[in-house]
Amino acid sequence: MAAMVLAATRLLRGSGSWGRSRLRFGAPAYRQFSSGGAYPSVPLSSPLPGVPKPVFATVDGQEKFETKVTTLENGLRVASQNKFGQFCTVGILINSGSRYEAKYLSGIAHFLEKLAFSSTDRFGSKDEILLTLEKHGGICDCQTSRDTTMYAVSADSKGLDTVVGLLADVVLHPRLTDEEIELARMAVRFELEDLSMRPDPEPLLTEMIHEAAYRENTVGLHRFCPTENIAKIDRSVLHSYLRNYYTPDRMVLAGVGVEHERLVECARKYLLGTRPAWGSGAAVHVDGSVAQYTGGIVKLERDMSSVSLGPTPFPELTHIMIGLESCSFLEGDFLPFAVLNMMMGGGGSFSAGGPGKGMFTRLYLNVLNRHHWMYNATSYHHSYEDTGLLCIHASADPRQVREMVEIITREFVLMAGTVDVVELERAKTQLTSMLMMNLEARPVIFEDVGRQVLATRSRKLPHELCALIRDVKPEDVKRVASAMLRRKPAVAALGDLSDLPAYEHVQAALANKDGRLPRTYRLFR
């Protein structure tokens, strides 16, 4: 301690090397801080005199988050959302998917997804495209759903012109060579094999429930290419489809992290007046069908005993998915259905994840916590521009299928019963939280902007959606659930189905006040 005091005293007196240098060269320059003598009477809680007044961001500045939309002369819409940062996400979304394949070979959209970002008129191979993107730190992706095809690129904002030019070339000028189509066939075959072998049957069940709910129309058509069509899809088939559905009026060029004027300028440069690879003839066979909900059942008997072998093999399970028609995302009842889906929640019996991840949802409290033999009970909500489907997926041992189905039908019936205010508020808070957390990611904002503008030509901002979620009342949930229960059910079943109740019994259970299946009596078991 004495040494420290001595050193400090020497510094103050100017002794030592520092002191000698000060005497030799004069006193050094130093800054005056607010705690020094420059502003002796200004407290830290007050602004300093002469300093410009700071401007802070406020929650009311919603104009900064406004989505700008411009429609070009050919019908193409350009939408952008400014988000500050070095990188941007830009892509083209198209009203194209498996629901439009009624007059074509089923599986075209699946093939186009595998063929995306292959060789074009300007780029000789996929490697050239990837090398071009790498110069701007970019990555690319293509996804197809039942009603939308999306080509997207994330890259440095300085390379916007290159990115838009590349996207235009990929979408409008693909070569679709024989070699590329053969590689796509191999990829499709592998994906179909993987779909049938994977332990998680959710993608296959989702395909089956849509097929049951919308029998042979629109969103009920196969999203994955059927095996018998793989060899039949060639360049001419793809071009005939592209000619009708890859038209400017069915496209949106969306961008996040870019200036709107620059994006419009690039769109005019690369997407206005260009002639696509399949010719510029007018679209003649565009399917404008509205989804027709039919209800029904699709069953797939399969031995699930050897799905996941190993030191701890997965038990043999039977999977059931029951669904009822909800509404489209354009209707006012969409958000009450979204809140209802969140209120049902659920998940796997061994993947709860702790509080805040669905432990207090109905399917946990009423199903998984009470019936230890059930491995899964999860609610899903699929919504499209003209229909929707609310489903519950459950899985259990094949010997307890009947009891499992009755538990699920009972939960459907209880949806139209009393809604507790606490559970409703929890579901609304969880939905709002999930919405805002997802919109923290730039690619998610891009997809939200593109899909909304594609469907409605405008975009509802997050704060508007949050206000609508807050306005959902218990009577809204009860009303939409009651209307839903008046529909015929859609049922998908996978695995050992020897104890599966008849479809008519499932329908009768949903019509009962208690959700119970009709009693059946057998002389011998």
XYZ file of C-alpha atoms in Angstrom:
525
model
C 0.000 0.000 0.000
C 2.859 2.364 0.892
C 4.488 1.655 -2.482
C 1.279 2.596 -4.312
C 1.004 5.869 -2.392
C 4.652 6.640 -3.108
C 4.201 5.997 -6.835
C 1.113 8.185 -6.955
C 2.952 10.978 -5.122
C 5.809 10.834 -7.626
C 3.414 11.127 -10.555
C 1.650 14.107 -9.035
C 4.955 15.859 -8.260
C 6.420 15.196 -11.675
C 9.252 13.022 -10.439
C 10.484 9.986 -12.323
C 10.814 9.638 -16.117
C 7.241 10.852 -16.790
C 7.869 13.972 -14.727
C 11.231 14.672 -16.398
C 9.732 14.321 -19.873
C 6.936 16.696 -18.914
C 9.434 19.285 -17.793
C 11.452 18.802 -20.953
C 8.586 18.921 -23.507
C 5.928 20.907 -21.663
C 2.546 19.826 -20.260
C 0.749 17.257 -22.467
C -2.666 17.970 -23.997
C -5.628 16.261 -22.296
C -9.446 16.149 -22.762
C -11.924 17.815 -20.498
C -14.563 15.312 -19.371
C -18.000 16.164 -18.032
C -16.799 15.067 -14.598
C -13.886 17.486 -14.798
C -13.834 21.227 -14.512
C -15.401 22.069 -17.924
C -19.031 21.635 -16.745
C -18.726 21.666 -12.950
C -22.367 22.435 -12.250
C -24.136 20.101 -14.759
C -25.519 16.885 -13.168
C -25.309 13.592 -15.091
C -29.132 13.460 -15.396
C -29.206 16.665 -17.514
C -28.084 17.092 -21.153
C -24.791 18.856 -21.732
C -25.017 22.404 -23.127
C -24.045 22.721 -26.774
C -24.539 19.012 -27.542
C -27.196 18.219 -30.240
C -30.386 16.689 -28.889
C -30.403 12.901 -29.550
C -33.178 11.278 -31.586
C -34.261 7.914 -30.206
C -36.268 5.193 -31.944
C -39.880 4.980 -30.779
C -42.445 2.189 -30.971
C -44.823 4.582 -32.745
C -42.589 4.954 -35.805
C -44.480 2.312 -37.780
C -43.900 4.157 -41.062
C -40.327 2.827 -40.969
C -41.713 -0.711 -41.213
C -44.138 -0.041 -44.036
C -44.023 -2.509 -46.906
C -43.889 -0.730 -50.251
C -45.548 -2.338 -53.276
C -45.231 -1.339 -56.946
C -46.986 -3.083 -59.856
C -45.116 -3.044 -63.188
C -46.726 -2.748 -66.613
C -46.689 -6.524 -67.154
C -48.504 -7.222 -63.876
C -45.445 -8.222 -61.829
C -45.568 -6.901 -58.251
C -42.435 -5.595 -56.536
C -42.571 -5.524 -52.728
C -39.861 -4.448 -50.304
C -39.308 -4.011 -46.598
C -36.378 -1.863 -45.536
C -34.312 -3.495 -42.786
C -30.922 -2.062 -41.996
C -27.897 -4.277 -42.280
C -25.215 -5.407 -44.697
C -27.180 -8.330 -46.169
C -30.500 -8.624 -47.954
C -32.889 -11.422 -48.893
C -34.460 -11.191 -52.342
C -36.619 -13.682 -54.172
C -39.441 -14.414 -56.579
C -42.662 -16.000 -55.316
C -45.081 -17.539 -57.811
C -48.698 -18.691 -57.626
C -47.686 -22.196 -58.609
C -47.767 -25.537 -56.840
C -49.312 -28.978 -56.689
C -52.865 -27.610 -56.385
C -52.670 -26.403 -60.003
C -51.700 -29.787 -61.482
C -55.210 -31.189 -62.069
C -54.770 -31.030 -65.876
C -51.127 -32.130 -65.790
C -49.047 -35.038 -64.577
C -48.922 -34.858 -60.802
C -45.439 -34.063 -59.477
C -44.362 -31.196 -61.766
C -43.890 -28.745 -58.887
C -41.796 -31.348 -57.062
C -39.541 -31.656 -60.153
C -39.230 -27.878 -60.549
C -38.030 -27.615 -56.945
C -35.223 -30.094 -57.670
C -34.339 -28.357 -60.956
C -34.082 -24.875 -59.419
C -30.798 -22.967 -59.787
C -29.543 -25.313 -62.524
C -28.030 -24.096 -65.810
C -29.624 -21.143 -67.617
C -29.028 -19.116 -70.782
C -26.346 -17.043 -68.999
C -24.948 -19.622 -66.593
C -23.595 -22.884 -67.969
C -24.012 -24.894 -64.774
C -25.188 -24.820 -61.180
C -21.564 -24.327 -60.095
C -21.355 -21.076 -62.066
C -24.467 -19.798 -60.276
C -23.045 -20.707 -56.875
C -19.663 -19.100 -57.681
C -21.432 -15.902 -58.755
C -23.348 -15.826 -55.488
C -20.231 -16.534 -53.453
C -18.674 -13.294 -54.729
C -21.426 -11.494 -52.774
C -21.462 -13.912 -49.829
C -24.746 -15.333 -51.096
C -26.734 -18.541 -50.679
C -29.799 -19.706 -52.617
C -32.833 -21.895 -52.005
C -36.054 -23.023 -53.686
C -39.152 -24.313 -51.892
C -42.497 -25.436 -53.258
C -45.732 -25.856 -51.332
C -49.259 -26.709 -52.437
C -49.955 -23.177 -53.657
C -46.633 -21.291 -53.830
C -43.190 -21.695 -55.398
C -40.401 -19.575 -53.943
C -36.907 -18.864 -55.312
C -34.783 -16.924 -52.797
C -31.249 -15.574 -52.397
C -29.561 -14.015 -49.358
C -26.497 -11.939 -50.230
C -24.665 -8.670 -49.673
C -26.914 -5.689 -50.472
C -24.245 -4.273 -52.807
C -24.822 -7.187 -55.179
C -28.561 -6.517 -55.616
C -28.318 -6.002 -59.384
C -26.443 -9.300 -59.845
C -28.881 -11.165 -57.579
C -32.030 -9.958 -59.344
C -30.497 -10.700 -62.745
C -29.583 -14.205 -61.584
C -33.094 -14.820 -60.178
C -34.707 -13.658 -63.409
C -32.487 -16.012 -65.386
C -33.170 -18.972 -63.080
C -36.953 -18.490 -63.178
C -37.474 -17.481 -66.816
C -34.547 -19.020 -68.725
C -33.735 -22.486 -67.332
C -32.179 -24.886 -69.864
C -33.753 -28.039 -68.365
C -31.259 -30.343 -70.062
C -31.779 -34.110 -70.239
C -28.937 -34.633 -67.783
C -30.462 -32.221 -65.250
C -33.895 -33.837 -65.550
C -32.356 -37.278 -64.976
C -30.597 -35.984 -61.851
C -33.930 -34.545 -60.679
C -35.548 -37.969 -61.186
C -32.893 -39.528 -58.944
C -33.445 -36.849 -56.279
C -37.225 -37.357 -56.365
C -36.861 -41.156 -56.064
C -34.536 -40.758 -53.084
C -36.914 -38.333 -51.375
C -39.878 -40.690 -51.841
C -37.874 -43.596 -50.381
C -36.802 -41.431 -47.446
C -40.414 -40.359 -46.884
C -41.572 -43.949 -46.504
C -38.648 -45.028 -44.273
C -38.224 -42.133 -41.843
C -39.340 -42.686 -38.200
C -41.210 -39.346 -38.153
C -44.371 -39.893 -40.248
C -45.639 -36.300 -40.029
C -44.909 -35.310 -43.684
C -46.587 -38.489 -44.967
C -49.597 -38.034 -42.656
C -49.953 -34.404 -43.762
C -50.055 -35.600 -47.375
C -52.669 -38.235 -46.483
C -54.924 -35.877 -44.480
C -55.031 -33.392 -47.385
C -55.883 -36.232 -49.758
C -58.726 -37.302 -47.451
C -60.060 -33.778 -46.854
C -59.993 -32.566 -50.484
C -60.565 -35.693 -52.505
C -58.921 -35.304 -55.946
C -59.080 -31.501 -56.067
C -56.779 -28.494 -55.481
C -54.866 -28.824 -52.184
C -55.800 -32.520 -52.031
C -53.639 -33.346 -55.053
C -50.271 -35.035 -54.430
C -47.538 -32.624 -53.324
C -44.869 -35.267 -53.905
C -44.438 -36.816 -57.328
C -46.086 -40.274 -57.527
C -43.638 -43.058 -58.416
C -45.441 -43.878 -61.661
C -45.001 -40.288 -62.948
C -41.245 -39.955 -62.383
C -40.289 -41.372 -65.795
C -43.099 -39.501 -67.612
C -42.114 -35.935 -66.704
C -39.796 -34.438 -69.333
C -38.872 -31.053 -70.777
C -42.026 -30.649 -72.910
C -44.303 -31.444 -69.940
C -42.461 -28.919 -67.780
C -42.599 -26.229 -70.485
C -46.350 -26.683 -70.996
C -46.874 -26.116 -67.263
C -44.421 -23.188 -67.028
C -46.085 -21.463 -69.996
C -49.363 -21.211 -68.060
C -48.219 -20.570 -64.501
C -44.851 -18.751 -64.660
C -46.407 -15.515 -65.934
C -45.614 -12.004 -64.543
C -49.138 -11.425 -63.191
C -48.691 -14.504 -60.937
C -45.304 -13.351 -59.577
C -43.987 -11.138 -56.770
C -40.392 -9.932 -56.551
C -39.900 -9.417 -52.814
C -36.884 -7.999 -51.004
C -35.919 -7.306 -47.396
C -32.952 -5.061 -46.581
C -33.086 -3.185 -49.890
C -34.240 0.239 -51.035
C -37.540 0.016 -52.873
C -36.495 2.274 -55.760
C -33.392 0.163 -56.452
C -35.427 -3.048 -56.401
C -37.998 -1.610 -58.829
C -35.170 -0.436 -61.102
C -33.653 -3.946 -61.155
C -37.086 -5.496 -61.782
C -37.622 -3.258 -64.807
C -34.156 -4.128 -66.102
C -34.441 -7.926 -65.835
C -38.132 -8.860 -65.540
C -39.946 -6.419 -67.818
C -40.242 -7.283 -71.509
C -38.110 -10.418 -71.314
C -39.082 -13.510 -73.331
C -39.022 -16.732 -71.284
C -37.441 -19.979 -72.513
C -40.846 -21.581 -73.196
C -42.089 -18.742 -75.427
C -44.281 -15.723 -74.866
C -47.646 -17.217 -75.761
C -50.660 -16.340 -73.630
C -51.639 -18.680 -70.778
C -54.634 -20.771 -71.810
C -55.072 -23.563 -69.237
C -54.926 -21.770 -65.882
C -56.785 -23.654 -63.151
C -58.884 -21.248 -61.070
C -60.686 -23.955 -59.096
C -61.782 -23.227 -55.534
C -60.940 -25.903 -52.969
C -63.853 -28.272 -52.317
C -63.770 -29.845 -48.864
C -65.093 -33.416 -49.032
C -63.936 -35.151 -45.875
C -63.169 -38.869 -45.889
C -60.554 -41.350 -44.822
C -57.197 -42.478 -46.234
C -55.610 -45.580 -44.690
C -52.158 -47.040 -45.207
C -51.530 -50.421 -43.583
C -47.824 -50.717 -42.833
C -45.561 -52.682 -40.531
C -44.016 -50.022 -38.247
C -42.170 -52.466 -35.987
C -38.798 -52.016 -37.727
C -38.921 -48.297 -38.519
C -36.099 -47.377 -36.139
C -33.884 -50.271 -35.131
C -30.835 -50.062 -32.884
C -29.742 -50.492 -29.263
C -32.935 -48.727 -28.153
C -35.424 -49.429 -30.958
C -38.442 -47.168 -31.357
C -41.666 -48.911 -30.313
C -44.225 -49.933 -32.917
C -46.823 -47.187 -33.165
C -50.029 -46.520 -35.059
C -50.473 -42.922 -36.194
C -53.849 -41.222 -36.572
C -54.575 -37.714 -37.822
C -58.105 -36.281 -37.625
C -58.923 -32.960 -39.275
C -61.852 -30.596 -39.823
C -62.212 -27.686 -42.231
C -61.364 -24.294 -40.705
C -61.116 -21.187 -42.933
C -58.776 -19.398 -45.330
C -56.155 -16.919 -44.160
C -58.117 -14.151 -45.915
C -61.139 -14.513 -43.618
C -61.717 -12.734 -40.324
C -61.949 -16.039 -38.447
C -58.380 -16.975 -39.320
C -56.919 -15.502 -36.126
C -59.488 -17.143 -33.774
C -58.536 -20.451 -35.422
C -54.824 -19.639 -34.975
C -55.441 -18.901 -31.271
C -57.442 -22.141 -30.937
C -54.594 -24.112 -32.513
C -52.134 -22.532 -30.067
C -54.484 -23.297 -27.174
C -54.570 -26.983 -28.179
C -50.768 -27.119 -28.641
C -49.356 -30.504 -27.694
C -46.257 -32.352 -28.818
C -44.360 -35.550 -28.113
C -44.497 -37.135 -24.672
C -40.670 -37.004 -24.436
C -40.042 -33.592 -26.011
C -41.833 -31.133 -23.780
C -38.857 -28.791 -23.458
C -40.024 -27.266 -20.209
C -42.450 -24.434 -19.369
C -43.212 -22.012 -22.181
C -43.134 -24.691 -24.872
C -46.648 -26.045 -24.585
C -46.688 -27.678 -21.150
C -49.950 -25.902 -20.294
C -51.767 -26.486 -23.569
C -54.849 -28.701 -23.637
C -53.252 -31.640 -25.397
C -50.562 -31.775 -22.708
C -52.849 -31.266 -19.720
C -55.785 -33.393 -20.892
C -54.065 -36.035 -23.024
C -50.328 -36.610 -22.555
C -50.337 -35.972 -18.797
C -53.297 -38.288 -18.201
C -52.610 -41.109 -20.665
C -49.018 -42.280 -20.273
C -49.315 -44.739 -23.167
C -49.796 -41.988 -25.774
C -46.555 -41.010 -27.484
C -47.754 -37.945 -29.341
C -50.675 -35.520 -29.492
C -50.078 -32.408 -31.576
C -52.363 -29.807 -33.154
C -51.672 -28.396 -36.644
C -53.372 -25.648 -38.633
C -52.932 -25.531 -42.431
C -54.386 -22.451 -44.117
C -54.711 -21.456 -47.778
C -56.323 -18.596 -49.670
C -59.672 -20.437 -50.041
C -59.761 -23.047 -47.257
C -58.069 -24.338 -44.125
C -57.627 -27.506 -42.087
C -57.258 -27.909 -38.312
C -55.790 -31.329 -37.411
C -54.710 -33.332 -34.401
C -52.026 -35.996 -34.857
C -51.807 -38.755 -32.250
C -49.757 -41.936 -31.951
C -49.909 -44.938 -29.626
C -49.516 -48.712 -29.441
C -51.686 -50.490 -32.080
C -53.702 -52.214 -29.315
C -54.936 -48.863 -27.985
C -55.954 -47.207 -31.252
C -59.677 -47.168 -30.467
C -59.155 -45.500 -27.091
C -56.741 -42.990 -28.675
C -59.268 -42.011 -31.352
C -61.944 -41.471 -28.698
C -59.620 -39.231 -26.672
C -58.935 -37.079 -29.762
C -62.629 -36.822 -30.758
C -63.404 -35.773 -27.177
C -60.821 -32.976 -27.416
C -62.390 -31.780 -30.672
C -65.835 -31.641 -29.037
C -64.445 -29.779 -25.997
C -63.131 -27.045 -28.320
C -66.718 -25.781 -28.625
C -67.187 -25.817 -24.829
C -66.170 -23.310 -22.183
C -62.955 -21.414 -22.860
C -61.047 -20.435 -19.729
C -59.926 -16.796 -19.786
C -56.465 -17.663 -18.411
C -55.750 -20.334 -21.048
C -57.034 -18.003 -23.787
C -54.748 -15.173 -22.662
C -51.833 -17.601 -22.466
C -52.525 -18.832 -26.024
C -52.801 -15.266 -27.350
C -49.554 -14.265 -25.644
C -47.791 -17.346 -26.994
C -49.074 -16.691 -30.527
C -47.983 -13.043 -30.390
C -44.590 -14.050 -29.008
C -44.090 -16.690 -31.706
C -45.091 -14.212 -34.431
C -42.670 -11.525 -33.249
C -39.816 -13.963 -32.583
C -40.125 -15.448 -36.073
C -40.154 -11.978 -37.632
C -36.742 -11.272 -36.075
C -35.204 -13.300 -38.928
C -34.742 -11.597 -42.302
C -35.688 -14.674 -44.412
C -38.930 -15.016 -42.449
C -39.804 -11.360 -43.060
C -39.074 -11.914 -46.758
C -41.438 -14.892 -46.940
C -44.140 -13.025 -45.000
C -43.897 -10.002 -47.317
C -43.920 -12.149 -50.462
C -46.799 -14.432 -49.466
C -49.046 -11.621 -48.227
C -48.480 -9.455 -51.304
C -48.979 -12.482 -53.575
C -52.343 -13.244 -51.943
C -53.713 -9.779 -51.092
C -51.506 -7.249 -52.982
C -50.696 -5.634 -49.602
C -49.264 -6.575 -46.212
C -50.628 -6.434 -42.703
C -47.853 -5.232 -40.411
C -46.937 -7.137 -37.225
C -48.433 -4.539 -34.867
C -51.758 -4.796 -36.749
C -51.773 -8.590 -36.412
C -50.907 -8.341 -32.708
C -53.839 -5.962 -32.157
C -56.191 -8.397 -33.934
C -54.885 -11.295 -31.815
C -55.525 -9.294 -28.627
C -59.128 -8.711 -29.759
C -59.962 -12.456 -29.918
C -62.630 -13.253 -27.308
C -63.684 -16.596 -25.756
C -66.947 -16.460 -27.703
C -64.977 -16.125 -30.986
C -63.105 -19.372 -30.281
C -66.324 -21.137 -29.258
C -68.127 -19.901 -32.387
C -65.479 -21.030 -34.894
C -65.070 -24.393 -33.145
C -68.844 -25.021 -33.199
C -69.018 -24.218 -36.924
C -66.028 -26.490 -37.599
C -67.632 -29.459 -35.810
C -70.596 -29.387 -38.188
C -68.295 -30.553 -41.014
C -67.458 -34.117 -41.988
C -64.092 -35.201 -40.565
C -60.997 -36.091 -42.559
C -59.035 -39.055 -41.209
C -55.545 -40.330 -42.068
C -54.307 -43.582 -40.520
C -50.866 -45.207 -40.787
C -49.563 -48.457 -39.300
C -51.358 -51.476 -37.814
C -55.031 -50.531 -38.271
C -56.739 -53.710 -37.058
C -58.431 -51.831 -34.158
C -59.176 -48.612 -36.064
C -62.834 -47.523 -35.603
C -64.996 -47.193 -38.712
C -65.113 -43.752 -40.331
C -68.855 -43.517 -39.571
C -68.106 -44.084 -35.878
C -65.550 -41.246 -35.851
C -68.127 -38.991 -37.508
C -70.764 -40.009 -34.942
C -68.349 -39.335 -32.047
C -67.713 -35.782 -33.272
C -71.483 -35.230 -33.432
C -71.972 -36.425 -29.811
C -71.859 -33.993 -26.920
C -69.331 -36.120 -25.052
C -67.236 -37.122 -28.109
C -67.559 -40.859 -27.355
C -67.416 -43.519 -30.037
C -70.519 -45.730 -30.436
C -70.213 -48.874 -28.316
C -69.379 -52.063 -30.199
C -69.886 -55.570 -28.872
C -67.991 -58.636 -30.005
C -68.584 -62.244 -28.983
C -64.940 -63.130 -29.455
C -61.802 -61.023 -29.229
